[in-house]
């Protein structure tokens, strides 16, 4: 994974090309990010509603087409209303904002590129948006906040309890997501 999303487009392309060239020598696929998935920033940001309504940071389908062609990247992480969880130390225990996805925007990106799309910031996205995203090109969803927060809260008292919390949380998330995608029964019946 290379994240040059905070760079100007040409610099992101150049950095990604270098990583792709080296990784592909060893047959290692590369994921890159285009667009600004907010959540890393310190200090005040506009409200989520303002960011979503303005489309600020959304991945441009035109830029995505150019980016994929010029870099040869294997997966593309896109910004379509998703935001990272509480990454900064000051906000790490805050509940993540419930988000939604701009599915029509995703459709344009999916039509512009012919590679799997990735969604970062999967915690807090309503199920109906997840399903529509998967139907429109999202093949991988990164979920961290829902796993990290319970783990960190228990770390100081008991590593064993923290590990058990992670285990139970992952089972809950995966089971829920498989139900959304309609694949739970297929996978569970093969064991």
PDB file of C-alpha atoms in Angstrom:
ATOM      1  CA  UNK A   1       0.000   0.000   0.000  1.00  0.00           C
ATOM      2  CA  UNK A   2       1.319   3.379  -0.982  1.00  0.00           C
ATOM      3  CA  UNK A   3      -0.564   6.456   0.110  1.00  0.00           C
ATOM      4  CA  UNK A   4       0.454   9.482  -1.907  1.00  0.00           C
ATOM      5  CA  UNK A   5      -3.042  10.929  -1.693  1.00  0.00           C
ATOM      6  CA  UNK A   6      -1.846  14.100   0.049  1.00  0.00           C
ATOM      7  CA  UNK A   7       0.563  14.793  -2.831  1.00  0.00           C
ATOM      8  CA  UNK A   8      -0.309  16.651  -6.021  1.00  0.00           C
ATOM      9  CA  UNK A   9      -1.497  14.205  -8.698  1.00  0.00           C
ATOM     10  CA  UNK A  10       1.767  14.109 -10.675  1.00  0.00           C
ATOM     11  CA  UNK A  11       3.830  13.497  -7.534  1.00  0.00           C
ATOM     12  CA  UNK A  12       1.420  10.758  -6.430  1.00  0.00           C
ATOM     13  CA  UNK A  13       1.731   9.160  -9.874  1.00  0.00           C
ATOM     14  CA  UNK A  14       5.540   9.336  -9.784  1.00  0.00           C
ATOM     15  CA  UNK A  15       5.804   7.894  -6.265  1.00  0.00           C
ATOM     16  CA  UNK A  16       3.307   5.141  -7.051  1.00  0.00           C
ATOM     17  CA  UNK A  17       5.072   4.245 -10.315  1.00  0.00           C
ATOM     18  CA  UNK A  18       8.293   3.658  -8.383  1.00  0.00           C
ATOM     19  CA  UNK A  19       6.599   1.411  -5.831  1.00  0.00           C
ATOM     20  CA  UNK A  20       4.702  -0.521  -8.522  1.00  0.00           C
ATOM     21  CA  UNK A  21       7.859  -1.046 -10.575  1.00  0.00           C
ATOM     22  CA  UNK A  22       9.758  -2.468  -7.609  1.00  0.00           C
ATOM     23  CA  UNK A  23       6.864  -4.533  -6.201  1.00  0.00           C
ATOM     24  CA  UNK A  24       5.917  -6.040  -9.556  1.00  0.00           C
ATOM     25  CA  UNK A  25       9.510  -7.271 -10.000  1.00  0.00           C
ATOM     26  CA  UNK A  26       8.674  -9.654  -7.154  1.00  0.00           C
ATOM     27  CA  UNK A  27       5.079 -10.296  -8.291  1.00  0.00           C
ATOM     28  CA  UNK A  28       3.692  -8.306  -5.357  1.00  0.00           C
ATOM     29  CA  UNK A  29       0.448  -6.431  -6.078  1.00  0.00           C
ATOM     30  CA  UNK A  30       0.180  -2.778  -5.053  1.00  0.00           C
ATOM     31  CA  UNK A  31      -2.690  -0.772  -3.588  1.00  0.00           C
ATOM     32  CA  UNK A  32      -2.571   3.007  -3.906  1.00  0.00           C
ATOM     33  CA  UNK A  33      -4.826   5.794  -2.671  1.00  0.00           C
ATOM     34  CA  UNK A  34      -6.249   8.660  -4.701  1.00  0.00           C
ATOM     35  CA  UNK A  35      -8.441  11.314  -3.120  1.00  0.00           C
ATOM     36  CA  UNK A  36      -8.439  12.475   0.482  1.00  0.00           C
ATOM     37  CA  UNK A  37      -9.910  10.090   3.020  1.00  0.00           C
ATOM     38  CA  UNK A  38     -10.054  12.527   5.923  1.00  0.00           C
ATOM     39  CA  UNK A  39      -9.376  11.588   9.538  1.00  0.00           C
ATOM     40  CA  UNK A  40      -5.606  12.014   9.855  1.00  0.00           C
ATOM     41  CA  UNK A  41      -5.789  15.763  10.387  1.00  0.00           C
ATOM     42  CA  UNK A  42      -5.163  17.496  13.677  1.00  0.00           C
ATOM     43  CA  UNK A  43      -7.256  20.538  14.491  1.00  0.00           C
ATOM     44  CA  UNK A  44     -10.656  21.637  13.259  1.00  0.00           C
ATOM     45  CA  UNK A  45     -12.215  20.341  10.069  1.00  0.00           C
ATOM     46  CA  UNK A  46     -15.539  21.224   8.517  1.00  0.00           C
ATOM     47  CA  UNK A  47     -18.359  18.979   9.703  1.00  0.00           C
ATOM     48  CA  UNK A  48     -18.810  15.646   7.967  1.00  0.00           C
ATOM     49  CA  UNK A  49     -22.015  16.931   6.368  1.00  0.00           C
ATOM     50  CA  UNK A  50     -20.148  19.909   4.871  1.00  0.00           C
ATOM     51  CA  UNK A  51     -17.370  17.658   3.558  1.00  0.00           C
ATOM     52  CA  UNK A  52     -19.851  15.209   2.041  1.00  0.00           C
ATOM     53  CA  UNK A  53     -22.034  17.896   0.449  1.00  0.00           C
ATOM     54  CA  UNK A  54     -19.029  19.640  -1.096  1.00  0.00           C
ATOM     55  CA  UNK A  55     -17.369  16.437  -2.293  1.00  0.00           C
ATOM     56  CA  UNK A  56     -14.115  17.843  -0.926  1.00  0.00           C
ATOM     57  CA  UNK A  57     -11.402  15.232  -1.219  1.00  0.00           C
ATOM     58  CA  UNK A  58     -13.495  12.829  -3.299  1.00  0.00           C
ATOM     59  CA  UNK A  59     -11.549  10.812  -5.851  1.00  0.00           C
ATOM     60  CA  UNK A  60     -12.013  12.258  -9.334  1.00  0.00           C
ATOM     61  CA  UNK A  61     -13.022   9.613 -11.880  1.00  0.00           C
ATOM     62  CA  UNK A  62     -11.000  11.425 -14.564  1.00  0.00           C
ATOM     63  CA  UNK A  63      -7.902  11.494 -12.353  1.00  0.00           C
ATOM     64  CA  UNK A  64      -8.503   7.853 -11.380  1.00  0.00           C
ATOM     65  CA  UNK A  65      -8.448   6.815 -15.032  1.00  0.00           C
ATOM     66  CA  UNK A  66      -5.156   8.634 -15.660  1.00  0.00           C
ATOM     67  CA  UNK A  67      -3.658   7.431 -12.369  1.00  0.00           C
ATOM     68  CA  UNK A  68      -4.412   3.759 -13.005  1.00  0.00           C
ATOM     69  CA  UNK A  69      -3.149   3.872 -16.603  1.00  0.00           C
ATOM     70  CA  UNK A  70       0.076   5.667 -15.710  1.00  0.00           C
ATOM     71  CA  UNK A  71       0.951   3.729 -12.554  1.00  0.00           C
ATOM     72  CA  UNK A  72      -0.141   0.163 -13.300  1.00  0.00           C
ATOM     73  CA  UNK A  73      -1.438  -0.107  -9.735  1.00  0.00           C
ATOM     74  CA  UNK A  74      -3.438  -3.263  -8.927  1.00  0.00           C
ATOM     75  CA  UNK A  75      -5.991  -1.846  -6.445  1.00  0.00           C
ATOM     76  CA  UNK A  76      -7.207   1.697  -5.985  1.00  0.00           C
ATOM     77  CA  UNK A  77      -8.347   3.075  -2.638  1.00  0.00           C
ATOM     78  CA  UNK A  78     -10.984   5.745  -3.249  1.00  0.00           C
ATOM     79  CA  UNK A  79     -12.594   8.593  -1.313  1.00  0.00           C
ATOM     80  CA  UNK A  80     -16.375   8.712  -1.778  1.00  0.00           C
ATOM     81  CA  UNK A  81     -17.605   9.964   1.599  1.00  0.00           C
ATOM     82  CA  UNK A  82     -15.658   7.514   3.746  1.00  0.00           C
ATOM     83  CA  UNK A  83     -13.427   8.885   6.494  1.00  0.00           C
ATOM     84  CA  UNK A  84     -10.731   7.353   8.643  1.00  0.00           C
ATOM     85  CA  UNK A  85     -11.543   6.729  12.275  1.00  0.00           C
ATOM     86  CA  UNK A  86     -10.058   8.543  15.223  1.00  0.00           C
ATOM     87  CA  UNK A  87      -6.416   8.158  14.259  1.00  0.00           C
ATOM     88  CA  UNK A  88      -4.875  11.138  16.013  1.00  0.00           C
ATOM     89  CA  UNK A  89      -3.921  10.586  19.654  1.00  0.00           C
ATOM     90  CA  UNK A  90      -6.267  13.330  20.864  1.00  0.00           C
ATOM     91  CA  UNK A  91      -9.276  11.688  19.196  1.00  0.00           C
ATOM     92  CA  UNK A  92      -8.404   8.003  19.492  1.00  0.00           C
ATOM     93  CA  UNK A  93     -11.193   7.220  21.978  1.00  0.00           C
ATOM     94  CA  UNK A  94     -13.934   9.205  20.253  1.00  0.00           C
ATOM     95  CA  UNK A  95     -16.809   7.414  18.576  1.00  0.00           C
ATOM     96  CA  UNK A  96     -16.364   7.530  14.836  1.00  0.00           C
ATOM     97  CA  UNK A  97     -18.841   9.614  12.863  1.00  0.00           C
ATOM     98  CA  UNK A  98     -21.447   7.517  11.056  1.00  0.00           C
ATOM     99  CA  UNK A  99     -20.803   8.024   7.373  1.00  0.00           C
ATOM    100  CA  UNK A 100     -22.431   7.347   4.064  1.00  0.00           C
ATOM    101  CA  UNK A 101     -21.052   6.826   0.582  1.00  0.00           C
ATOM    102  CA  UNK A 102     -21.691   8.676  -2.664  1.00  0.00           C
ATOM    103  CA  UNK A 103     -22.604   5.618  -4.735  1.00  0.00           C
ATOM    104  CA  UNK A 104     -23.175   7.517  -8.000  1.00  0.00           C
ATOM    105  CA  UNK A 105     -19.664   8.929  -7.692  1.00  0.00           C
ATOM    106  CA  UNK A 106     -18.333   5.410  -7.051  1.00  0.00           C
ATOM    107  CA  UNK A 107     -20.081   4.159 -10.198  1.00  0.00           C
ATOM    108  CA  UNK A 108     -18.247   6.775 -12.283  1.00  0.00           C
ATOM    109  CA  UNK A 109     -14.898   5.752 -10.809  1.00  0.00           C
ATOM    110  CA  UNK A 110     -15.656   2.063 -11.346  1.00  0.00           C
ATOM    111  CA  UNK A 111     -16.537   2.728 -14.988  1.00  0.00           C
ATOM    112  CA  UNK A 112     -13.331   4.749 -15.464  1.00  0.00           C
ATOM    113  CA  UNK A 113     -10.940   2.088 -14.160  1.00  0.00           C
ATOM    114  CA  UNK A 114     -10.790  -1.646 -14.651  1.00  0.00           C
ATOM    115  CA  UNK A 115      -9.232  -2.693 -11.350  1.00  0.00           C
ATOM    116  CA  UNK A 116     -10.553  -3.626  -7.903  1.00  0.00           C
ATOM    117  CA  UNK A 117     -11.484  -0.670  -5.699  1.00  0.00           C
ATOM    118  CA  UNK A 118     -10.782  -0.361  -1.975  1.00  0.00           C
ATOM    119  CA  UNK A 119     -12.563   1.521   0.780  1.00  0.00           C
ATOM    120  CA  UNK A 120     -10.609   2.775   3.795  1.00  0.00           C
ATOM    121  CA  UNK A 121     -12.474   3.941   6.893  1.00  0.00           C
ATOM    122  CA  UNK A 122     -15.026   1.124   6.886  1.00  0.00           C
ATOM    123  CA  UNK A 123     -16.048   1.481  10.535  1.00  0.00           C
ATOM    124  CA  UNK A 124     -19.286   3.424  10.896  1.00  0.00           C
ATOM    125  CA  UNK A 125     -20.570   3.109   7.329  1.00  0.00           C
ATOM    126  CA  UNK A 126     -24.199   2.020   7.274  1.00  0.00           C
ATOM    127  CA  UNK A 127     -24.836  -1.475   5.905  1.00  0.00           C
ATOM    128  CA  UNK A 128     -26.937  -0.361   2.947  1.00  0.00           C
ATOM    129  CA  UNK A 129     -24.027   1.728   1.676  1.00  0.00           C
ATOM    130  CA  UNK A 130     -21.570  -1.133   2.141  1.00  0.00           C
ATOM    131  CA  UNK A 131     -23.749  -3.437   0.047  1.00  0.00           C
ATOM    132  CA  UNK A 132     -24.167  -0.857  -2.725  1.00  0.00           C
ATOM    133  CA  UNK A 133     -20.418  -0.179  -2.665  1.00  0.00           C
ATOM    134  CA  UNK A 134     -19.637  -3.876  -3.121  1.00  0.00           C
ATOM    135  CA  UNK A 135     -22.156  -4.051  -5.961  1.00  0.00           C
ATOM    136  CA  UNK A 136     -20.338  -1.146  -7.629  1.00  0.00           C
ATOM    137  CA  UNK A 137     -16.698  -2.172  -7.542  1.00  0.00           C
ATOM    138  CA  UNK A 138     -15.486  -2.136  -3.933  1.00  0.00           C
ATOM    139  CA  UNK A 139     -13.633  -5.406  -3.333  1.00  0.00           C
ATOM    140  CA  UNK A 140     -11.917  -4.706  -0.014  1.00  0.00           C
ATOM    141  CA  UNK A 141     -12.995  -2.660   2.994  1.00  0.00           C
ATOM    142  CA  UNK A 142     -10.520  -1.665   5.706  1.00  0.00           C
ATOM    143  CA  UNK A 143     -11.992  -1.677   9.210  1.00  0.00           C
ATOM    144  CA  UNK A 144      -9.800  -0.640  12.142  1.00  0.00           C
ATOM    145  CA  UNK A 145     -11.527   1.704  14.603  1.00  0.00           C
ATOM    146  CA  UNK A 146     -14.144  -0.883  15.620  1.00  0.00           C
ATOM    147  CA  UNK A 147     -11.342  -3.322  16.428  1.00  0.00           C
ATOM    148  CA  UNK A 148      -8.697  -0.960  17.795  1.00  0.00           C
ATOM    149  CA  UNK A 149     -10.790   0.975  20.321  1.00  0.00           C
ATOM    150  CA  UNK A 150     -11.992  -1.990  22.440  1.00  0.00           C
ATOM    151  CA  UNK A 151      -8.501  -3.473  22.321  1.00  0.00           C
ATOM    152  CA  UNK A 152      -6.798  -0.279  23.481  1.00  0.00           C
ATOM    153  CA  UNK A 153      -9.312   0.234  26.282  1.00  0.00           C
ATOM    154  CA  UNK A 154      -8.459  -3.183  27.722  1.00  0.00           C
ATOM    155  CA  UNK A 155      -4.697  -3.173  27.087  1.00  0.00           C
ATOM    156  CA  UNK A 156      -3.730  -1.558  30.385  1.00  0.00           C
ATOM    157  CA  UNK A 157      -5.786  -3.941  32.502  1.00  0.00           C
ATOM    158  CA  UNK A 158      -5.264  -7.269  30.753  1.00  0.00           C
ATOM    159  CA  UNK A 159      -3.526  -8.271  27.545  1.00  0.00           C
ATOM    160  CA  UNK A 160      -5.475 -11.543  27.600  1.00  0.00           C
ATOM    161  CA  UNK A 161      -8.808  -9.665  27.790  1.00  0.00           C
ATOM    162  CA  UNK A 162      -7.648  -7.273  25.069  1.00  0.00           C
ATOM    163  CA  UNK A 163      -6.767 -10.156  22.739  1.00  0.00           C
ATOM    164  CA  UNK A 164     -10.086 -11.881  23.468  1.00  0.00           C
ATOM    165  CA  UNK A 165     -11.873  -8.594  22.751  1.00  0.00           C
ATOM    166  CA  UNK A 166     -10.150  -8.328  19.368  1.00  0.00           C
ATOM    167  CA  UNK A 167     -11.047 -11.939  18.571  1.00  0.00           C
ATOM    168  CA  UNK A 168     -14.729 -11.472  19.471  1.00  0.00           C
ATOM    169  CA  UNK A 169     -14.934  -8.102  17.696  1.00  0.00           C
ATOM    170  CA  UNK A 170     -13.430  -9.498  14.488  1.00  0.00           C
ATOM    171  CA  UNK A 171     -15.870 -12.438  14.534  1.00  0.00           C
ATOM    172  CA  UNK A 172     -18.790 -10.030  15.020  1.00  0.00           C
ATOM    173  CA  UNK A 173     -17.652  -7.691  12.209  1.00  0.00           C
ATOM    174  CA  UNK A 174     -16.833 -10.450   9.728  1.00  0.00           C
ATOM    175  CA  UNK A 175     -20.093 -12.299  10.408  1.00  0.00           C
ATOM    176  CA  UNK A 176     -22.078  -9.080   9.998  1.00  0.00           C
ATOM    177  CA  UNK A 177     -20.285  -8.139   6.780  1.00  0.00           C
ATOM    178  CA  UNK A 178     -20.710 -11.623   5.322  1.00  0.00           C
ATOM    179  CA  UNK A 179     -24.442 -11.409   6.041  1.00  0.00           C
ATOM    180  CA  UNK A 180     -24.575  -8.046   4.261  1.00  0.00           C
ATOM    181  CA  UNK A 181     -22.794  -9.481   1.234  1.00  0.00           C
ATOM    182  CA  UNK A 182     -24.986 -12.586   1.243  1.00  0.00           C
ATOM    183  CA  UNK A 183     -21.984 -14.892   1.475  1.00  0.00           C
ATOM    184  CA  UNK A 184     -22.167 -16.001   5.101  1.00  0.00           C
ATOM    185  CA  UNK A 185     -24.132 -19.177   4.429  1.00  0.00           C
ATOM    186  CA  UNK A 186     -21.893 -20.096   1.491  1.00  0.00           C
ATOM    187  CA  UNK A 187     -18.720 -19.771   3.548  1.00  0.00           C
ATOM    188  CA  UNK A 188     -20.056 -21.217   6.781  1.00  0.00           C
ATOM    189  CA  UNK A 189     -21.484 -24.296   5.027  1.00  0.00           C
ATOM    190  CA  UNK A 190     -18.097 -25.160   3.533  1.00  0.00           C
ATOM    191  CA  UNK A 191     -16.433 -25.729   6.921  1.00  0.00           C
TER     192      UNK A 191
END
